[in-house]
mmCIF file of C-alpha atoms in Angstrom:
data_model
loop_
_atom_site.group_PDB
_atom_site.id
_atom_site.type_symbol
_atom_site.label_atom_id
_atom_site.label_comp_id
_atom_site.label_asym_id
_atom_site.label_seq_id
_atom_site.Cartn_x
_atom_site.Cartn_y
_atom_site.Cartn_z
ATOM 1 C CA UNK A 1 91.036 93.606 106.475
ATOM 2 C CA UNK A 2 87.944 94.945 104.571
ATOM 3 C CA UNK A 3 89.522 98.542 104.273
ATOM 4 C CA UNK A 4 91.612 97.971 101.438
ATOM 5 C CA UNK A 5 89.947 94.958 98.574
ATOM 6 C CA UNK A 6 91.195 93.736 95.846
ATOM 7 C CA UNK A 7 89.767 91.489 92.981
ATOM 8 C CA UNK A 8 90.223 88.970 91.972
ATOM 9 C CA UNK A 9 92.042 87.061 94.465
ATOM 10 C CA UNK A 10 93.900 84.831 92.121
ATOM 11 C CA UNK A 11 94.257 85.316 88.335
ATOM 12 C CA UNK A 12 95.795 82.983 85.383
ATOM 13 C CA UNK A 13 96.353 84.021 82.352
ATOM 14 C CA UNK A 14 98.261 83.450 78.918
ATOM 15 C CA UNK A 15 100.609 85.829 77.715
ATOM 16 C CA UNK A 16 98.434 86.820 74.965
ATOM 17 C CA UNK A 17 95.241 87.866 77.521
ATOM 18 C CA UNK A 18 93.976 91.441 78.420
ATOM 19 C CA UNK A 19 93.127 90.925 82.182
ATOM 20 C CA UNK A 20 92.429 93.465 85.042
ATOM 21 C CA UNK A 21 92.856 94.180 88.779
ATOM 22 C CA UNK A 22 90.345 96.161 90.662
ATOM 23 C CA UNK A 23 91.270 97.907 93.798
ATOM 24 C CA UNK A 24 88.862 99.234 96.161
ATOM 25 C CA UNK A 25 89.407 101.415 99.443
ATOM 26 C CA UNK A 26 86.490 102.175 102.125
ATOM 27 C CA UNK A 27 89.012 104.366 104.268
ATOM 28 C CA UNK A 28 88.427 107.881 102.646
ATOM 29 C CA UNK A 29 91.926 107.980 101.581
ATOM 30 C CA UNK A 30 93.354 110.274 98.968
ATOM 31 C CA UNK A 31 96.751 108.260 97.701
ATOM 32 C CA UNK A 32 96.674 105.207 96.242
ATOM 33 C CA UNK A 33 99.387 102.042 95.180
ATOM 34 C CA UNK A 34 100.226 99.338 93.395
ATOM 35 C CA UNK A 35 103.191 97.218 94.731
ATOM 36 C CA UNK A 36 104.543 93.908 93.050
ATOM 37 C CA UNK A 37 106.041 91.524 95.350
ATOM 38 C CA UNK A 38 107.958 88.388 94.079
ATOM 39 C CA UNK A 39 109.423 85.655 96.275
ATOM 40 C CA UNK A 40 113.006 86.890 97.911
ATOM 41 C CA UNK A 41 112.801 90.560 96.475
ATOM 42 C CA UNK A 42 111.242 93.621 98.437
ATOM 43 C CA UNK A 43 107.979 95.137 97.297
ATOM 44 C CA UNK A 44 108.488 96.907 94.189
ATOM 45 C CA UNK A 45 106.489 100.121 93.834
ATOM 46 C CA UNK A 46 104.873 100.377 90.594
ATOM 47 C CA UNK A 47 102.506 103.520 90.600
ATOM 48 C CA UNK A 48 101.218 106.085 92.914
ATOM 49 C CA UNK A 49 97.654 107.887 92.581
ATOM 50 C CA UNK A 50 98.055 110.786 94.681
ATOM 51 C CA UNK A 51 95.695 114.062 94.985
ATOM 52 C CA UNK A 52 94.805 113.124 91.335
ATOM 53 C CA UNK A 53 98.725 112.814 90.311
ATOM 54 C CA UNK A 54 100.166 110.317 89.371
ATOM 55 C CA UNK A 55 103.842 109.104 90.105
ATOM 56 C CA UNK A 56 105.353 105.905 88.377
ATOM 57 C CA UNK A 57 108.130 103.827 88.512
ATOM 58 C CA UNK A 58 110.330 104.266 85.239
ATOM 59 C CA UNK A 59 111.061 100.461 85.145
ATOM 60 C CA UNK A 60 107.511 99.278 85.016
ATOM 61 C CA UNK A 61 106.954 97.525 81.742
ATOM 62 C CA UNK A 62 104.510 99.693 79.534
ATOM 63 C CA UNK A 63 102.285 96.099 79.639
ATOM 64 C CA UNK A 64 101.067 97.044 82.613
ATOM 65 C CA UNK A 65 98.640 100.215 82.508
ATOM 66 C CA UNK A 66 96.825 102.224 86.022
ATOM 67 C CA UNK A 67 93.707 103.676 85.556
ATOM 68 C CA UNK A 68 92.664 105.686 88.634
ATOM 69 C CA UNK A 69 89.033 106.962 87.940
ATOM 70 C CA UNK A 70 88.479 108.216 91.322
ATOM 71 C CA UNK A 71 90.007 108.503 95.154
ATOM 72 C CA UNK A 72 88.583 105.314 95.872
ATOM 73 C CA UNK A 73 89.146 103.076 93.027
ATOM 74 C CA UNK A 74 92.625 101.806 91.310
ATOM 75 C CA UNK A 75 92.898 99.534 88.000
ATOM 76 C CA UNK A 76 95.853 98.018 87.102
ATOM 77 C CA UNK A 77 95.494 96.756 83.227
ATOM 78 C CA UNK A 78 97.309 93.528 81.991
ATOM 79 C CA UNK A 79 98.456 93.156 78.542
ATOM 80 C CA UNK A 80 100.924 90.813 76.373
ATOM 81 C CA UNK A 81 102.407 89.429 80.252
ATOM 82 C CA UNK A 82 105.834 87.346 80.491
ATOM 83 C CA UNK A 83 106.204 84.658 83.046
ATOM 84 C CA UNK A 84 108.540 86.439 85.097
ATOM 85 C CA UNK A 85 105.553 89.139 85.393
ATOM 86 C CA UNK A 86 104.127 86.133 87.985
ATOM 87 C CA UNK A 87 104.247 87.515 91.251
ATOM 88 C CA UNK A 88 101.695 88.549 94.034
ATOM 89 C CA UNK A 89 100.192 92.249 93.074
ATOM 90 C CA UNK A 90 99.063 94.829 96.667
ATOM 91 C CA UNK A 91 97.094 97.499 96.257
ATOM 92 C CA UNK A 92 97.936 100.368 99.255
ATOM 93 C CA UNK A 93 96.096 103.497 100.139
ATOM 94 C CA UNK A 94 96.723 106.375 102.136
ATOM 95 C CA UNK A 95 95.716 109.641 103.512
ATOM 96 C CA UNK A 96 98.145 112.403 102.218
ATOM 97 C CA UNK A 97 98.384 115.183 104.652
ATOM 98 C CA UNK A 98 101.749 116.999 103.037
ATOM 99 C CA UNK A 99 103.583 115.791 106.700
ATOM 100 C CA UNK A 100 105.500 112.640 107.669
ATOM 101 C CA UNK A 101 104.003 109.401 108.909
ATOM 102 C CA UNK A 102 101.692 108.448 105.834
ATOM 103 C CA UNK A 103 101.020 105.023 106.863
ATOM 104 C CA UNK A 104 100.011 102.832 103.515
ATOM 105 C CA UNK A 105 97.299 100.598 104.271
ATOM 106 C CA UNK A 106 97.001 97.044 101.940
ATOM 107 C CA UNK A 107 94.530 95.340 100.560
ATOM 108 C CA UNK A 108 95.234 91.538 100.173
ATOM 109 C CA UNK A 109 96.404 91.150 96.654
ATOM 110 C CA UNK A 110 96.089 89.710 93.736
ATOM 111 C CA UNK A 111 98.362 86.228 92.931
ATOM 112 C CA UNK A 112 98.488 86.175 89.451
ATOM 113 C CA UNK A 113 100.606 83.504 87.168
ATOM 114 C CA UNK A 114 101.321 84.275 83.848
ATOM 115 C CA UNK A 115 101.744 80.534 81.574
ATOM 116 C CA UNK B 1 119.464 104.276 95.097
ATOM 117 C CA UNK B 2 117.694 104.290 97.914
ATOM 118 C CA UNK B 3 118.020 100.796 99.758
ATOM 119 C CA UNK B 4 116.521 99.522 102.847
ATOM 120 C CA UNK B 5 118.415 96.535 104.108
ATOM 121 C CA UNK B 6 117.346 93.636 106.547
ATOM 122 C CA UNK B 7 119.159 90.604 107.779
ATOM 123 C CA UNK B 8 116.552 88.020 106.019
ATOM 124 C CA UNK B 9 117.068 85.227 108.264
ATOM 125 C CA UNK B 10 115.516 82.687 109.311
ATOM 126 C CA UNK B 11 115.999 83.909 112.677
ATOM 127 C CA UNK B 12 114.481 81.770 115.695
ATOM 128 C CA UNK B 13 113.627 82.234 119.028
ATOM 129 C CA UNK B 14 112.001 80.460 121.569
ATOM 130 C CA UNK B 15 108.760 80.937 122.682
ATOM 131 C CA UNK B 16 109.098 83.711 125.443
ATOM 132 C CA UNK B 17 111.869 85.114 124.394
ATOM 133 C CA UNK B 18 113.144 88.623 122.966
ATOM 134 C CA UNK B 19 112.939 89.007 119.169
ATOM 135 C CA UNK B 20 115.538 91.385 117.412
ATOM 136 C CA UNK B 21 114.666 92.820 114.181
ATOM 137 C CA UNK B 22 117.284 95.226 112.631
ATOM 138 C CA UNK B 23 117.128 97.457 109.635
ATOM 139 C CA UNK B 24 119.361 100.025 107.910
ATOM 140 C CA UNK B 25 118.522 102.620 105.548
ATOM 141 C CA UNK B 26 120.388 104.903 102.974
ATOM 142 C CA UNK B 27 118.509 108.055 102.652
ATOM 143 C CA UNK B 28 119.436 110.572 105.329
ATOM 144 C CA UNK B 29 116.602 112.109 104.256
ATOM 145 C CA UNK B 30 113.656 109.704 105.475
ATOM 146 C CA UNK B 31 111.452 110.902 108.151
ATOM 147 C CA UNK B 32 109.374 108.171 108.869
ATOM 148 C CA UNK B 33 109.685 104.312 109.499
ATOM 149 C CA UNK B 34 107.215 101.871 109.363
ATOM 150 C CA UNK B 35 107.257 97.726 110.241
ATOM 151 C CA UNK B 36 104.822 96.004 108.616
ATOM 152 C CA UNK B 37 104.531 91.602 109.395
ATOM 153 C CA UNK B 38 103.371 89.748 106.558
ATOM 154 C CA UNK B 39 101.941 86.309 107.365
ATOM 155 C CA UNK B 40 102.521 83.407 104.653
ATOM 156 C CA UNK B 41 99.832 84.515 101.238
ATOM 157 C CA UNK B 42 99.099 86.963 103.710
ATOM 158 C CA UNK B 43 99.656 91.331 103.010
ATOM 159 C CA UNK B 44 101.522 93.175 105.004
ATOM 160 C CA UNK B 45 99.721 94.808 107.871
ATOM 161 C CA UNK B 46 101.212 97.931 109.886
ATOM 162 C CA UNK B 47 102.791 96.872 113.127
ATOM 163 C CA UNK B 48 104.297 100.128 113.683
ATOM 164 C CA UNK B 49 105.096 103.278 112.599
ATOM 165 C CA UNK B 50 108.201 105.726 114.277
ATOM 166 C CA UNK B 51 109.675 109.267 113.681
ATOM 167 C CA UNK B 52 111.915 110.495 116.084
ATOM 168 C CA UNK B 53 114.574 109.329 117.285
ATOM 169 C CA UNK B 54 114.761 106.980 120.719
ATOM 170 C CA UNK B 55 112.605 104.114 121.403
ATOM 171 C CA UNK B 56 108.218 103.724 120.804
ATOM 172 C CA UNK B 57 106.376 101.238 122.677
ATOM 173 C CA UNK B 58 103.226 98.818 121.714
ATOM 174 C CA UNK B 59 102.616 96.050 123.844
ATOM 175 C CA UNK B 60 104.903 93.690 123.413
ATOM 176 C CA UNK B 61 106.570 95.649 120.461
ATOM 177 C CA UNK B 62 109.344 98.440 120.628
ATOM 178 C CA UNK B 63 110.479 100.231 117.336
ATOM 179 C CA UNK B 64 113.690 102.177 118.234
ATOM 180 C CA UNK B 65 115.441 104.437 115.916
ATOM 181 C CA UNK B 66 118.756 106.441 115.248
ATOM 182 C CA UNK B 67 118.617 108.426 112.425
ATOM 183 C CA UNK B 68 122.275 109.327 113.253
ATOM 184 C CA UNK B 69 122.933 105.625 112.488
ATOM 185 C CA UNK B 70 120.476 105.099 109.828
ATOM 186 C CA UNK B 71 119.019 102.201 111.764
ATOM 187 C CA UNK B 72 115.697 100.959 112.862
ATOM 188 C CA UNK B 73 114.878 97.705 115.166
ATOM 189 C CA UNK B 74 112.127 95.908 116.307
ATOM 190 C CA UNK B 75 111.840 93.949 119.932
ATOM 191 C CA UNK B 76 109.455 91.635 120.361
ATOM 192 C CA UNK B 77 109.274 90.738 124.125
ATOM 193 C CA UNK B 78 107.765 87.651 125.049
ATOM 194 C CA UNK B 79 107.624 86.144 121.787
ATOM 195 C CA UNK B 80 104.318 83.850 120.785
ATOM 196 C CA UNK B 81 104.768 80.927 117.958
ATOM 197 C CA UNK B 82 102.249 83.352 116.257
ATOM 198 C CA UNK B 83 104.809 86.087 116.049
ATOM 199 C CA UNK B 84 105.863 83.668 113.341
ATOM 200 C CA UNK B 85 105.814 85.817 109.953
ATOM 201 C CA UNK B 86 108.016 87.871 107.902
ATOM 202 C CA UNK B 87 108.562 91.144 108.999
ATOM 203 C CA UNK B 88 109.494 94.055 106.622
ATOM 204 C CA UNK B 89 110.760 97.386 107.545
ATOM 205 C CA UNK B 90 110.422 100.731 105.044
ATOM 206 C CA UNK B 91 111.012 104.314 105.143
ATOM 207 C CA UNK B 92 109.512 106.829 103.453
ATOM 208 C CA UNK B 93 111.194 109.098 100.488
ATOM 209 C CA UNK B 94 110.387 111.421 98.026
ATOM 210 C CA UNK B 95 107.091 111.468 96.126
ATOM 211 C CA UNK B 96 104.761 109.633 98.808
ATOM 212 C CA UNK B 97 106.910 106.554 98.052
ATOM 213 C CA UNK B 98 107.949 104.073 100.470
ATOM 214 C CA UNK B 99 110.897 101.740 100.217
ATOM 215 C CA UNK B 100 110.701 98.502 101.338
ATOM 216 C CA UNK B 101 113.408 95.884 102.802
ATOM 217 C CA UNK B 102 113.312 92.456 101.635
ATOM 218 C CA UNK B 103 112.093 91.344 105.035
ATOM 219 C CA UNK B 104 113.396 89.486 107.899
ATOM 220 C CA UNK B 105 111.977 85.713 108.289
ATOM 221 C CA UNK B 106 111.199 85.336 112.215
ATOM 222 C CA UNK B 107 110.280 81.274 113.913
ATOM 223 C CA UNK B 108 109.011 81.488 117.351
ATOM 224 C CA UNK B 109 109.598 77.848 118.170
ATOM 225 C CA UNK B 110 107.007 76.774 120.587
#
């Protein structure tokens, strides 16, 4: 549970705010997500952080911005949202070892509505 | 595309019975296979993870897969009302990326 955190928990904002999520992990991993997941579709990768490259979805919306300073922290930046960007936001680390079985470890996520 | 696909239910079962969870997957290339349950507002957490083909056992959990098939299941033997969640199924691809099903709803009625 306290391996992967995220903050904050919940998040409202206007479709004119700059916002943030912060992503934290205490595992010693060297890979790191974000994942959007909206009611009755499957997670939706959005960006991978891995050994300091980064890998992105093409259809992520150039509103939403990573920032990955370091191994162990992940910002996602929020600007100019649309309601249908409301959806709950995971963070996901995990230890790349260049074999299979990679298991992706979440944090508890952000549920952010966009008005 | 790459697609992971999962009945999404509901499915029910009664308390103390077997749970069937079945998932298909479209890149002959994935290697590894991962079920994750996801509570209500909840993330997902790892129930387990398999590679090779044939059946891996947890408890009262057993991932069996045939990459011949493209399939993956999940039992759950001896099912509790808090086996109640959603549980999703992924496989891994190219560039550390995982692909996600859209999750199969599971009631243990009590």
């Amino acid at each position: 549970e306290t391996g992967v955190t995220q903050t904050p928990r919940h998040l409202v904002m206007g479709m004119t705010n700059k916002k943030s999520l912060k992503c934290e992990q205490h595992l010693g991993h060297n890979a790191m997500y974000w994942y959007k997941q909206s009611a009755k579709k499957p997670l939706e990768l959005m960006f991978v952080y891995s050994l300091e490259e980064r890998v992105e979805n093409n259809s992520v919306p150039s509103r939403f911005s990573p920032e990955c300073p370091n191994s162990s922290h992940l910002f996602l930046h929020l600007h100019t949202l649309q309601p249908e960007d409301s959806a709950l936001y995971l963070c996901a680390s995990s230890q790349v070892n260049g074999g299979a079985g990679e298991t992706q470890y979440f944090g508890p996520g952000t549920r952010l509505l966009v008005l | 595309q790459k697609e992971v696909e999962q009945n999404s239910g509901p499915l029910s079962v009664p308390e103390g019975a077997i749970a069937s969870l079945n998932c298909t997957y479209s890149d002959r290339g994935s290697q590894s296979f991962f079920w994750y349950r996801q509570y209500s507002g909840k993330s997902p957490e790892l129930i387990m993870s398999i590679y090779s083909n044939g059946d891996k056992e947890d408890g009262r959990f057993t991932a069996q897969l045939n990459k011949a098939s493209q399939y993956v299941s999940l039992l759950i033997r001896d099912s509790q009302p808090s086996d109640s969640a959603t549980y999703l199924c992924a496989a891994d691809g190219s560039a550390r990326q995982l692909t996600f099903g859209s999750g199969t709803q599971l009631t243990v009625l009590p």
